[in-house]
PDB file of C-alpha atoms in Angstrom:
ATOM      1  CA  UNK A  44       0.000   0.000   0.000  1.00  0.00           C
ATOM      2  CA  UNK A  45       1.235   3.274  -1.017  1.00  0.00           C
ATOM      3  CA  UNK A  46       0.944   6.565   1.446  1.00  0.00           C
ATOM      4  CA  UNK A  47       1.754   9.809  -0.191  1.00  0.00           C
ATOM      5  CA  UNK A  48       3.994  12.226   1.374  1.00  0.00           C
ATOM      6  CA  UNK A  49       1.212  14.038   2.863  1.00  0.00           C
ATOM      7  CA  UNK A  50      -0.494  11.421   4.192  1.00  0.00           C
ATOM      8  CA  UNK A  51       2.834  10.007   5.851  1.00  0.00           C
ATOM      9  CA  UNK A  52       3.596  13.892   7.489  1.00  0.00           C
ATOM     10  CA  UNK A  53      -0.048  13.935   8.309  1.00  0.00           C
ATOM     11  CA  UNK A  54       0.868  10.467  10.387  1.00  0.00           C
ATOM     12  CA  UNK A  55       3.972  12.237  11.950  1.00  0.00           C
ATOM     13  CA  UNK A  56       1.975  15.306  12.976  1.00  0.00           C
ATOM     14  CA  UNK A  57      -0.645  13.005  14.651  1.00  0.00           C
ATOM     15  CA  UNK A  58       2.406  10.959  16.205  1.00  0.00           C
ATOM     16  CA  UNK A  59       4.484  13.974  17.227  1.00  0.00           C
ATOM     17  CA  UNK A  60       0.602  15.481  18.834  1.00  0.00           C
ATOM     18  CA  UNK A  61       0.354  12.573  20.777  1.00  0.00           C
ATOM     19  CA  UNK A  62       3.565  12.077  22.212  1.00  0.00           C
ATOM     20  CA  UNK A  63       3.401  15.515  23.832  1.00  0.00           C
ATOM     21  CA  UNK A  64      -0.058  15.679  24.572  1.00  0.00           C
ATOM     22  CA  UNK A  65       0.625  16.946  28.033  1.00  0.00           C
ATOM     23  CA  UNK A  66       2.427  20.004  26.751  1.00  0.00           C
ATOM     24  CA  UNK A  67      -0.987  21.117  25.773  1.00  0.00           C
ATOM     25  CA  UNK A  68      -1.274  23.324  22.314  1.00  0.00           C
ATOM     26  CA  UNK A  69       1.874  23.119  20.675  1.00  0.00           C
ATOM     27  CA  UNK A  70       2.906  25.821  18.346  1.00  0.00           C
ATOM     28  CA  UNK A  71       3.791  24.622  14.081  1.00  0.00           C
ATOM     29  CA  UNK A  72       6.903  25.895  14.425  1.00  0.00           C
ATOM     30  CA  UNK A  73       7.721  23.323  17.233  1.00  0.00           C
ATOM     31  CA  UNK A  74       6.068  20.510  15.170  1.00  0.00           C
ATOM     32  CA  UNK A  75       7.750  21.413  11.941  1.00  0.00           C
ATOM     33  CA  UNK A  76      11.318  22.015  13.733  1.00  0.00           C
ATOM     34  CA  UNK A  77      10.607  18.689  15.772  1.00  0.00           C
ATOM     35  CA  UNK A  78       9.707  17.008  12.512  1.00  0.00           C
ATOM     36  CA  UNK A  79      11.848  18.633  10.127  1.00  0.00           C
ATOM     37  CA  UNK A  80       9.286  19.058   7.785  1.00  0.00           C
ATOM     38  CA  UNK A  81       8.618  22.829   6.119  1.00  0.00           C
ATOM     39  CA  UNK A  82       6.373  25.228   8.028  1.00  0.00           C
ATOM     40  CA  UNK A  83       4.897  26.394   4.732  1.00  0.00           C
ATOM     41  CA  UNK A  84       4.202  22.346   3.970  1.00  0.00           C
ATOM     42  CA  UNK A  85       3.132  21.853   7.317  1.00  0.00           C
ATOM     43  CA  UNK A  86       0.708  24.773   7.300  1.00  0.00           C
ATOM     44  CA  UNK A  87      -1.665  22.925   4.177  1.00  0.00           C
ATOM     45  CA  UNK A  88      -1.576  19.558   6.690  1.00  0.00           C
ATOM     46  CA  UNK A  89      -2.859  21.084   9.805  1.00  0.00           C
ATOM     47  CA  UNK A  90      -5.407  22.616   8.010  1.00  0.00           C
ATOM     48  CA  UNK A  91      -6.658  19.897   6.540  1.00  0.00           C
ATOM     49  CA  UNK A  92      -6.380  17.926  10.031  1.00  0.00           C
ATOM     50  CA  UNK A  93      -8.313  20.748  11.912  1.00  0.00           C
ATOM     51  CA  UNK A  94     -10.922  20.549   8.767  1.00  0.00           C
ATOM     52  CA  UNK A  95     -11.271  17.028   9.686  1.00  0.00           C
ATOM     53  CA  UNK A  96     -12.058  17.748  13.260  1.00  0.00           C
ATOM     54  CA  UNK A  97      -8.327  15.322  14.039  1.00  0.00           C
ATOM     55  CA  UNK A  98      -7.012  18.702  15.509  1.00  0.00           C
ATOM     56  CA  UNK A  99      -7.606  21.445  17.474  1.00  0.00           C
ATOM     57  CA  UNK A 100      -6.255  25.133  16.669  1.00  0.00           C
ATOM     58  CA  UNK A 101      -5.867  27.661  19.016  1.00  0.00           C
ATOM     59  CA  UNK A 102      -4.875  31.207  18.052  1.00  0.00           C
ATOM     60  CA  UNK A 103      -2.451  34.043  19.717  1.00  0.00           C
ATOM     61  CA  UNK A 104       0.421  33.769  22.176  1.00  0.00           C
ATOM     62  CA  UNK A 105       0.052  30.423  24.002  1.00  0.00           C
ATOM     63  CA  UNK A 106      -1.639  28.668  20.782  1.00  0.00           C
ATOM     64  CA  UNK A 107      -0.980  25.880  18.393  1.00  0.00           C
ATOM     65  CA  UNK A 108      -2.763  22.465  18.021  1.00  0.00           C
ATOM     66  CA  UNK A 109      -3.552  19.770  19.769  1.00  0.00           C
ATOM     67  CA  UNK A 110      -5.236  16.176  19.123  1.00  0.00           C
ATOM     68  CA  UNK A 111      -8.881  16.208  19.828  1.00  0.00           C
ATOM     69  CA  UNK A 112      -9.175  12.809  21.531  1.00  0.00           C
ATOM     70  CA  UNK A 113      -7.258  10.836  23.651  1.00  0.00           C
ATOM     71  CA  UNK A 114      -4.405   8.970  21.360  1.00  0.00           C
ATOM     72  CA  UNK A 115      -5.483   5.591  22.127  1.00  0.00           C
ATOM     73  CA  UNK A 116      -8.661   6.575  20.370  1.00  0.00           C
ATOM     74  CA  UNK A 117      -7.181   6.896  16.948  1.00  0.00           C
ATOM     75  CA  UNK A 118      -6.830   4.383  14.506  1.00  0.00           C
ATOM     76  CA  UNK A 119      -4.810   4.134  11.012  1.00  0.00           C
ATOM     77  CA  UNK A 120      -6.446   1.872   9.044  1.00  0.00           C
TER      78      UNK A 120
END
């Protein structure tokens, strides 16, 4: 099965989300630094993550995105 590059950075967003979920909202730069994947790339993602209803966006100082469920509630099928 093939996963295109989106889908596989979509993955590591989800991954990266859940691994700090404690932090709370976690700013795109930190995800795309963390990830090494470009914030301009990263930006068309998230959106389409938050457009989903996978992520949460918060805006202003103190904002970023966060998963909207527990982790252990996602699946990749």
């Amino acid at each position: 099965m093939l996963i295109s590059t989106k889908g596989r950075y979509a993955l590591r967003v989800m991954i990266d989300l859940a691994e700090h979920q404690t932090e709370g909202f976690i700013p795109l730069k930190v995800i795309a630094e963390r990830q090494e994947i470009s914030e301009k790339y990263l930006e068309s993602i998230i959106k389409l993550l938050v457009r989903a209803k996978l992520l949460n966006g918060l805006r202003g100082k103190g904002g970023g995105y966060q998963l909207t469920k527990a982790p252990e509630q996602y699946m990749v099928v």
